[in-house]
XYZ file of C-alpha atoms in Angstrom:
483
model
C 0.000 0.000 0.000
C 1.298 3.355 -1.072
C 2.652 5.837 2.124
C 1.786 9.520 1.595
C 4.672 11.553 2.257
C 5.377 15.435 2.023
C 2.694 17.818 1.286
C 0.440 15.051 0.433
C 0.519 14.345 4.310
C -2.441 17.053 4.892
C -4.647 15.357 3.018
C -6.393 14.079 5.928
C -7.264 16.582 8.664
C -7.492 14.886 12.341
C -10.395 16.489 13.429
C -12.384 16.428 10.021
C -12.786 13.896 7.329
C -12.106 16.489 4.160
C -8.921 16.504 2.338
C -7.249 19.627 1.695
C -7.854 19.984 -1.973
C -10.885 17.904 -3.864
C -8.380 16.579 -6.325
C -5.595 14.857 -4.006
C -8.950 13.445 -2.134
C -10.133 12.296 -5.241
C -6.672 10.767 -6.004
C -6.428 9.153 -3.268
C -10.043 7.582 -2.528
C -9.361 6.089 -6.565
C -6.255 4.388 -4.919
C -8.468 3.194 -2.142
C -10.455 1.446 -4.419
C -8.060 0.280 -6.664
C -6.564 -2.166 -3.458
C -10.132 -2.748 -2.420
C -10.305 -4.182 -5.808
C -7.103 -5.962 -5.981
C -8.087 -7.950 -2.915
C -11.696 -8.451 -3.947
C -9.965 -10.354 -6.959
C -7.305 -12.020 -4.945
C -10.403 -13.307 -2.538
C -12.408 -14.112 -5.749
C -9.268 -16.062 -7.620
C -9.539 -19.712 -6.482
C -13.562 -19.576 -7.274
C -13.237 -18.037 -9.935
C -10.908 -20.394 -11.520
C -12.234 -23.173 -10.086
C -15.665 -22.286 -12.376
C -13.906 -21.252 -15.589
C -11.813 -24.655 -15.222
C -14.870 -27.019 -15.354
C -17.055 -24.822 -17.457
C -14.512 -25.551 -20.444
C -13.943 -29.449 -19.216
C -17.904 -30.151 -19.427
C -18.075 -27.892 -22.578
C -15.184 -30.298 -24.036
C -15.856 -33.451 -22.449
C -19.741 -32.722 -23.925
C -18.288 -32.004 -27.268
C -16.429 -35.403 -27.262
C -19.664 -36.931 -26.032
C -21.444 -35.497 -29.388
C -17.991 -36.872 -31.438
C -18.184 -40.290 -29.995
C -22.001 -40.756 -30.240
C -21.668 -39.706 -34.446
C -18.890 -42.009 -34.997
C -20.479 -44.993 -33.220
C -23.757 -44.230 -35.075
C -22.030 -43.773 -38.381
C -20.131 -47.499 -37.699
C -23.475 -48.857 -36.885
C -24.722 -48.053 -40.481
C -20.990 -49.051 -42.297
C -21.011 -52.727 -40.490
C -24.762 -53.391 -41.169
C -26.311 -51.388 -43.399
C -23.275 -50.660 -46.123
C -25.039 -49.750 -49.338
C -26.960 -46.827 -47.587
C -23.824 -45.794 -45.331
C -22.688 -42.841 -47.523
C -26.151 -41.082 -47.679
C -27.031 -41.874 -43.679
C -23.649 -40.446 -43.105
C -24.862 -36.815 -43.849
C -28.161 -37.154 -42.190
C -26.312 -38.378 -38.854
C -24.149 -35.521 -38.845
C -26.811 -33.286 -39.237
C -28.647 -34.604 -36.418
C -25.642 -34.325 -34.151
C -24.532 -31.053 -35.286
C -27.671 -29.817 -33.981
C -27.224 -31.686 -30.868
C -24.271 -29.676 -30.359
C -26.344 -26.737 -31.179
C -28.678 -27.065 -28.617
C -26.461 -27.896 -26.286
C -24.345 -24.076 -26.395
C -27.963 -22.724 -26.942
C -29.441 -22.807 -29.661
C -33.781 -22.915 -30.148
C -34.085 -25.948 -31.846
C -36.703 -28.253 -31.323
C -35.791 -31.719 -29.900
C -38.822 -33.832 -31.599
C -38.050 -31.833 -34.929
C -34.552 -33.017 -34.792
C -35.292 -36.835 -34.273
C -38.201 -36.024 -36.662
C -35.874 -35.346 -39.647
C -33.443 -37.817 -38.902
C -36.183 -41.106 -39.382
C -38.212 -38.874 -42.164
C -34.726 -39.016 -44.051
C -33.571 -42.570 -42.960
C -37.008 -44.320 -43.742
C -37.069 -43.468 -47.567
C -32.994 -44.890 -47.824
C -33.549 -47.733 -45.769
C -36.828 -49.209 -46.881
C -36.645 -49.498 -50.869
C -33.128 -51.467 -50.074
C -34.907 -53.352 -46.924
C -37.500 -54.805 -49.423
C -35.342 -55.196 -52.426
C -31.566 -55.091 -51.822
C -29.958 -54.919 -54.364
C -32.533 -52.906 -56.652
C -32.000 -48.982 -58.136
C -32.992 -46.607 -56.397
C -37.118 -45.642 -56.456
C -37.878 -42.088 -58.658
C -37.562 -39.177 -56.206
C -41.580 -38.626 -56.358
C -41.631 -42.316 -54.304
C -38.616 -41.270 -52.386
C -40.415 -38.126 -51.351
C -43.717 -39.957 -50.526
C -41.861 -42.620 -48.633
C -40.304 -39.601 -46.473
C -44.003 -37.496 -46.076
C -45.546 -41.066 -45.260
C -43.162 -42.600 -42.524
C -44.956 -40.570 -39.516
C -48.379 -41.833 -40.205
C -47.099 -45.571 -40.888
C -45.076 -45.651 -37.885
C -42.789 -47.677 -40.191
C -39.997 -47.840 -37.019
C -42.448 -47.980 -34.111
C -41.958 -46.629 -30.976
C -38.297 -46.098 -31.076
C -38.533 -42.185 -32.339
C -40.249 -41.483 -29.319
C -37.901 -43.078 -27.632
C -35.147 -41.498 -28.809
C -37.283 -37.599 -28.122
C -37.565 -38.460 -24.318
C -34.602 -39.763 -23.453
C -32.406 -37.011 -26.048
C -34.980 -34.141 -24.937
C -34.464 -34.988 -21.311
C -30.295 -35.445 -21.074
C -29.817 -32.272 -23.839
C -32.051 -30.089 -21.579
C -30.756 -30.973 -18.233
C -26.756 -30.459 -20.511
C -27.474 -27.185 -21.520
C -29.395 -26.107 -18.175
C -25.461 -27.281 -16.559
C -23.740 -25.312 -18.922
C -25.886 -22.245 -18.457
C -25.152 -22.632 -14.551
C -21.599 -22.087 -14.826
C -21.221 -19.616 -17.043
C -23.805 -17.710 -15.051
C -21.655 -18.337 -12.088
C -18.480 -16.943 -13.891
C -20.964 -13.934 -14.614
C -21.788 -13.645 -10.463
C -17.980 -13.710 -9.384
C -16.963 -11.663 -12.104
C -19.423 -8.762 -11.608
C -18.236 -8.568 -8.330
C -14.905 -8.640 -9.060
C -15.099 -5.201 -10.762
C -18.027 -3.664 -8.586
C -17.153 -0.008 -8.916
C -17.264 1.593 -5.223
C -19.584 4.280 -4.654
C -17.426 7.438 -3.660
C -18.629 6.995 -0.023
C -17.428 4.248 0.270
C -14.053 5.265 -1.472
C -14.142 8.226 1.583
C -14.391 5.654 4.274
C -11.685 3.516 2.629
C -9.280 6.259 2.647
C -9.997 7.364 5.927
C -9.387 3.892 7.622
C -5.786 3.059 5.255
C -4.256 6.968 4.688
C -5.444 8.835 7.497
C -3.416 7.686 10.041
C -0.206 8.667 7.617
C -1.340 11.731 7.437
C -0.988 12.008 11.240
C 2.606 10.994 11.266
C 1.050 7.838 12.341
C 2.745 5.375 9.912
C 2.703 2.272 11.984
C -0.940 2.646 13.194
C -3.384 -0.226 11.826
C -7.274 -0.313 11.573
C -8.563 -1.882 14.625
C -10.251 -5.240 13.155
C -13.688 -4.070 14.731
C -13.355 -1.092 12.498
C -12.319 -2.693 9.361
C -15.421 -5.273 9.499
C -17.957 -2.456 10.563
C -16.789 -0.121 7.511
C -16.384 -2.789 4.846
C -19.834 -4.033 6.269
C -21.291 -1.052 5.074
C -19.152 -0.585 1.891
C -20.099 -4.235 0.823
C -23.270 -4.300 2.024
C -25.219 -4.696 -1.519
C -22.504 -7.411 -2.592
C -23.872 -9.518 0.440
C -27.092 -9.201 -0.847
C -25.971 -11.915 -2.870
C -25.295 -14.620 -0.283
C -28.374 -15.975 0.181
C -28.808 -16.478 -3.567
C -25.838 -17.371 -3.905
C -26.138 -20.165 -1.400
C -29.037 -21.439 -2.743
C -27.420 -21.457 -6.461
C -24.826 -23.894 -5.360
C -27.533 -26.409 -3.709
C -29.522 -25.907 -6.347
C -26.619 -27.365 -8.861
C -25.874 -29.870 -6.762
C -29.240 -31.403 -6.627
C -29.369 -31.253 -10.581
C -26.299 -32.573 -10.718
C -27.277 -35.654 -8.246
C -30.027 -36.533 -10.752
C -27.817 -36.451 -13.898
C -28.485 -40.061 -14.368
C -30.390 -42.753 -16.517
C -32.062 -40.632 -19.297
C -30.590 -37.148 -17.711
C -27.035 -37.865 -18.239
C -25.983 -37.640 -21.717
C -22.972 -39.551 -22.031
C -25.320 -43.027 -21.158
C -27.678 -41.793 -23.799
C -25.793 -40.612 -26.557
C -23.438 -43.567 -26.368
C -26.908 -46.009 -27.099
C -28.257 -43.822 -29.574
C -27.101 -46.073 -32.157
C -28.038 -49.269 -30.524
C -32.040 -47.317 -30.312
C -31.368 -46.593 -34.462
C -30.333 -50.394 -35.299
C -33.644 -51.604 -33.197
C -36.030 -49.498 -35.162
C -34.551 -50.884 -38.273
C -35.092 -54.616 -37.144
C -38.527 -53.125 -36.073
C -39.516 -52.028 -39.605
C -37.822 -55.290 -41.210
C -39.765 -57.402 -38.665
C -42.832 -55.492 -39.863
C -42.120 -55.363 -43.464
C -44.914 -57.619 -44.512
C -47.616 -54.891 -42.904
C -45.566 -52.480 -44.255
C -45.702 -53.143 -47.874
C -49.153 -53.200 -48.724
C -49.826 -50.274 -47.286
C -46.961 -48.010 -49.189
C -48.028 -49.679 -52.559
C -51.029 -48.120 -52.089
C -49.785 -44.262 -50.875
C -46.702 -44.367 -52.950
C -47.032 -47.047 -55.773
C -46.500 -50.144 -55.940
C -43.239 -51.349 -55.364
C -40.146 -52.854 -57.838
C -40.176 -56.123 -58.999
C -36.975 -57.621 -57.285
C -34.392 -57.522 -60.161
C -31.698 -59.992 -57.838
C -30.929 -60.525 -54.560
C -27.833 -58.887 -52.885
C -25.198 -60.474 -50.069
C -26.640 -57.918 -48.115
C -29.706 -59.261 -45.710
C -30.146 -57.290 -42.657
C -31.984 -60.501 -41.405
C -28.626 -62.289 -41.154
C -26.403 -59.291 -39.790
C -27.949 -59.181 -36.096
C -24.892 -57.288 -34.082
C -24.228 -58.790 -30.845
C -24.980 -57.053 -27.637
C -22.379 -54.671 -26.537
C -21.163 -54.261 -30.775
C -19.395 -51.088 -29.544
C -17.773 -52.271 -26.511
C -17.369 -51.196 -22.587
C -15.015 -49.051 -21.334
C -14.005 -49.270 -17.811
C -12.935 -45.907 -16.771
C -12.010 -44.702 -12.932
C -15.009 -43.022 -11.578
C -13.367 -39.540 -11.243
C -12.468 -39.653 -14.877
C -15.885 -40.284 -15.982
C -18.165 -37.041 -15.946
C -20.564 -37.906 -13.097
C -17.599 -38.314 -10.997
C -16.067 -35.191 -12.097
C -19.468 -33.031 -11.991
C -19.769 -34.504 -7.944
C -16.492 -33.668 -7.669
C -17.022 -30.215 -8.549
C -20.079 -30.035 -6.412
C -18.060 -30.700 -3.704
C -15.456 -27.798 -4.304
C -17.828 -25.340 -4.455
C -19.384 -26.640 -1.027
C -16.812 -25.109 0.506
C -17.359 -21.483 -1.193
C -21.135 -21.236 -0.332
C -20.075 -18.402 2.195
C -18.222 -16.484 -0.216
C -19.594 -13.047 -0.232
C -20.152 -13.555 3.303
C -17.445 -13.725 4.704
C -16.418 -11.157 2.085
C -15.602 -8.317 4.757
C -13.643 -10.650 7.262
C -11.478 -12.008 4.403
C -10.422 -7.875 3.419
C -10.047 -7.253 7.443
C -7.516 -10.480 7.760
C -6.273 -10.174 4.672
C -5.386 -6.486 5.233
C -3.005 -4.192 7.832
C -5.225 -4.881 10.839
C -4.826 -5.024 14.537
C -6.741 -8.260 15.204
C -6.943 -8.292 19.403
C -7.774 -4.438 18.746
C -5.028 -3.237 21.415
C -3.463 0.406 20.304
C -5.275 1.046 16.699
C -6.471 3.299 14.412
C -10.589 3.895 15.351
C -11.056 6.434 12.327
C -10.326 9.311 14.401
C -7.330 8.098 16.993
C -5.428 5.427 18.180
C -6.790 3.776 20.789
C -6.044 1.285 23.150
C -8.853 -0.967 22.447
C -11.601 -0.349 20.449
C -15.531 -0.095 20.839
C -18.611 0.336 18.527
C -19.874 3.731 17.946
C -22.938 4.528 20.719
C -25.791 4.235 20.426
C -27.992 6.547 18.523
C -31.404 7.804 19.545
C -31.978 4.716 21.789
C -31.123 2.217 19.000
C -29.057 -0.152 18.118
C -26.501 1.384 15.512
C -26.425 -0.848 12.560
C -23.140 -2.421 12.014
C -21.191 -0.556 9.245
C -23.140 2.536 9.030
C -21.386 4.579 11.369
C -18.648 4.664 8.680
C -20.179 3.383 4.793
C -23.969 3.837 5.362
C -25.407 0.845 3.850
C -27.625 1.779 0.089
C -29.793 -0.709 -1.142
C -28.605 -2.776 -4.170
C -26.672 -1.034 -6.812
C -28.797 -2.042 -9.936
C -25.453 -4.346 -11.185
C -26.024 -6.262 -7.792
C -29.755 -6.434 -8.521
C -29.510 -7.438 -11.944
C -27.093 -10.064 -11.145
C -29.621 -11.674 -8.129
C -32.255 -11.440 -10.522
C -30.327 -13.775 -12.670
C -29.182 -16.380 -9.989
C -32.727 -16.020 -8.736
C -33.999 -17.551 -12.523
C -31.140 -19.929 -12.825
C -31.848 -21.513 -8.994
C -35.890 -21.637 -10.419
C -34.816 -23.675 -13.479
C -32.599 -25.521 -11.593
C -35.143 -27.128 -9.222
C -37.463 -27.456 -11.711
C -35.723 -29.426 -13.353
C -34.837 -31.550 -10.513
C -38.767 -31.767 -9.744
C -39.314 -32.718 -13.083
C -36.531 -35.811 -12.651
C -37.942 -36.835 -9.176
C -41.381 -36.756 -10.721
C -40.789 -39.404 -13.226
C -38.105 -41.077 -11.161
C -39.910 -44.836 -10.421
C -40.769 -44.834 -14.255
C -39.072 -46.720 -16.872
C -37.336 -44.110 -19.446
C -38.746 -47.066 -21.915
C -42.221 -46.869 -20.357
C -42.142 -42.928 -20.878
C -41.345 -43.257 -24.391
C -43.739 -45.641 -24.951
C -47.010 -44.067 -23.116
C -46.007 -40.650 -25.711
C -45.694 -42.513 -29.104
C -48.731 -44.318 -29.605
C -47.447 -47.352 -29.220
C -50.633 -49.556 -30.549
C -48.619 -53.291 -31.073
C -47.665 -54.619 -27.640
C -45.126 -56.675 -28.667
C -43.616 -53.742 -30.394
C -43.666 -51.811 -26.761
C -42.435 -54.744 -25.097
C -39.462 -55.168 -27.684
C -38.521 -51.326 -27.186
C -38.873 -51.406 -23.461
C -36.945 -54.109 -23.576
C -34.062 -52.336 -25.852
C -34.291 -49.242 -24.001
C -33.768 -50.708 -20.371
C -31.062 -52.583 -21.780
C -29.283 -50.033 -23.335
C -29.403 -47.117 -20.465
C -27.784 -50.357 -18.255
C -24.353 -50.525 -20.763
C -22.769 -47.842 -18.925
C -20.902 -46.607 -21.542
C -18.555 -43.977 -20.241
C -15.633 -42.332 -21.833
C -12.393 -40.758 -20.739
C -11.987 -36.967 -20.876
C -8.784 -34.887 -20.840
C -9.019 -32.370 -18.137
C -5.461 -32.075 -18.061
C -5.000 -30.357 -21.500
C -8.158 -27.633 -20.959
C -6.620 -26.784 -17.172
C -3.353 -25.621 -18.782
C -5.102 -23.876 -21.470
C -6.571 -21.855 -19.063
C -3.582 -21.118 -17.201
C -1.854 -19.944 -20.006
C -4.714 -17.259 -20.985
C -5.311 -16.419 -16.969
């Protein structure tokens, strides 16, 4: 902390708090601020990195999530379905590029999404389904085939399926992500809270005065550094209480980031959920047929038969494999390790004006220090005024309501911590059903056996566990090196 020296040693008079000239008081309340700011980041730097750190590990580890889920998808269709691989290709990156989408925010609608993915797949897979082999149908049937596949329900009740269980685990993804960027938002508002020149007066007073006393060795008595920052922070600890219920709010999402709300187990299956409604539509074929010769024309004659015969390329369970991972490399054990980390910061802003006082030139058992006016041997609260209790920190910052920053930021924590347990009422609601069963009771499903095959798939899949490794190492140094 800078020492005033020379002339600049009037600046504070004992017996009055005005400097001798407006512009050395101005000077020197902006250099109050300025280390009132410096240790508001220095407080702020562990949570703050400790936010930016995971925001870009989930944003990454997500990514690779997306990455994985394409490529197994895209496999699925080279190993069984080869002679439509190069056309599904494009409409499986589509539909994961606007998984990705959604997930950093965009407004796209999860049913339209798995909606254009079986519209485009049913009018590639069916003419080959019922005669390998065979050119392709004129684009008029290939367009009918693609209008038509809704109302047949040509693969089921696996599209609705696939809407719940995507719907659910993208919404609760994005709702994560939003969290913790709005949490970088919070910490870094407060960071750079600009200090009302009051405040700035009282800050000056308690660090310079005493200098300009030829008292250079004189500290702030610890009771009057807490009562004065009490007052100067007292719209930052407005934030406390939302704060605190921010952080519990995330880590009751987080707990229920499971079964169809955790996206790595249903991103990893999507392909196995794309392979069953093929074998559903084969299965059906017979039903099928009849039915599109009449909406689209009939079909081909079969000109030869190819090697190709879905019937005879069943994959085996587990086609894509299992990979054991150590829990705290898999993202549910990283997101409850985060969880836990911030646990320990829910009385941040708190605690805000004891972390300054410690952290500062104080005289913590409050024997011979600066009281604002003198040094004093010990020191005492201002009296009482009028017959009331003074309120702590007004005697020297008088406590304002919110500054409209503060407010708007509250306002924001106070919408995140509503979606936040809504969607964590919305899990616990449907937590004793079957993700299967909720697909099922939302598509129609009018052929039991059909229902009972996908319940069957689904329960099966969500239990593979699929979980991947993620590189945390690599996005921790990139953020060191652009701290």
């Amino acid at each position: 902390m800078s020492v005033l020296t020379g002339s600049d040693l009037q600046i504070c008079i004992p017996k009055a708090l005005t400097c001798c000239s407006r512009k050395m008081e101005e000077r020197y309340q902006g250099l109050a601020r300025s280390n009132m700011e410096q240790i508001l980041q220095t407080a702020s730097m562990d949570l703050k990195f400790l936010i930016m750190q995971n925001a870009a590990i989930f944003q990454e580890a997500f990514e690779m999530v997306v990455r994985h889920a394409r490529n197994y998808t895209n496999s699925m269709f080279r190993n069984y379905y080869r002679y439509v691989a190069a056309r599904t290709s494009k409409l499986v990156g589509e539909f994961f590029t606007d998984i990705s989408l959604y997930i950093l925010g965009s407004e796209i609608n999860v049913n339209d999404m798995v909606n254009e993915l079986f519209d485009g797949l049913f009018p590639l897979i069916y003419p080959h389904l019922i005669h390998p082999g065979a050119p392709d149908p004129p684009v008029e049937t290939l367009e009918c085939l693609r209008l038509a596949r809704r109302d047949l329900k040509a693969f089921g009740p696996f599209p609705k399926i696939m809407m719940t269980q995507v719907a659910k685990s993208l919404q609760v993804t994005r709702l994560f992500l939003q969290a913790l960027n709005l949490g970088i938002e919070v910490v870094n508002t407060t960071d750079h809270l600009r200090f009302s020149k009051e405040c700035g007066r009282a800050l000056l007073k308690m660090w310079y005065c005493p200098q300009c006393q030829d008292l250079l060795l004189a500290k702030p008595c610890a009771g009057f550094c807490r009562g004065m920052l009490q007052g100067c922070l007292a719209s930052m600890v407005e934030i406390d209480s939302h704060w605190r219920e921010y952080l519990r709010s995330l880590e009751g999402m987080v707990k229920g980031m499971k079964g169809t709300y955790d996206i790595e187990h249903v991103l990893l299956n999507l392909f196995s959920l794309a392979q069953d409604s093929i074998g559903h539509m084969q299965k059906n074929a017979g039903k099928l047929v009849p039915i599109i010769n009449k909406l689209c024309g009939p079909s081909q004659q079969r000109q030869h038969r190819s090697a190709w015969n879905p019937e005879n390329h069943v994959p085996e369970k587990g086609m894509m494999g299992t990979t054991l991972v150590e829990p705290q490399e898999t993202l549910s054990g990283r997101k409850r390790e985060l969880v836990t980390e911030l646990r320990a910061h829910s009385g941040f802003y708190s605690s805000l004006p004891e972390y300054i006082c410690s952290h500062s030139s104080t005289v913590h058992n409050n024997t011979f220090c600066w009281n604002g006016h003198e040094v004093v041997e010990r020191y005492s609260h201002p009296p009482m005024r009028n017959g009331g209790r003074s309120q702590s920190g007004q005697h020297e910052a008088k406590a304002r309501g919110p500054e409209p920053v503060i407010s708007q930021i509250i306002d924001k924590l106070k919408h995140i911590n509503q979606l936040l347990k809504g969607m964590s009422a919305s899990r616990q609601k449907n937590l004793e059903r079957l993700d299967d069963e909720e697909g099922a009771e939302s598509g129609d499903c009018d052929d039991e056996d059909a229902c009972n095959e996908a319940a069957a798939s689904g329960d099966r899949e969500l239990k593979g566990k699929n979980q991947l490794r993620f590189l945390a190492g690599k996005v921790e140094s990139d953020l060191w090196a652009g701290y």
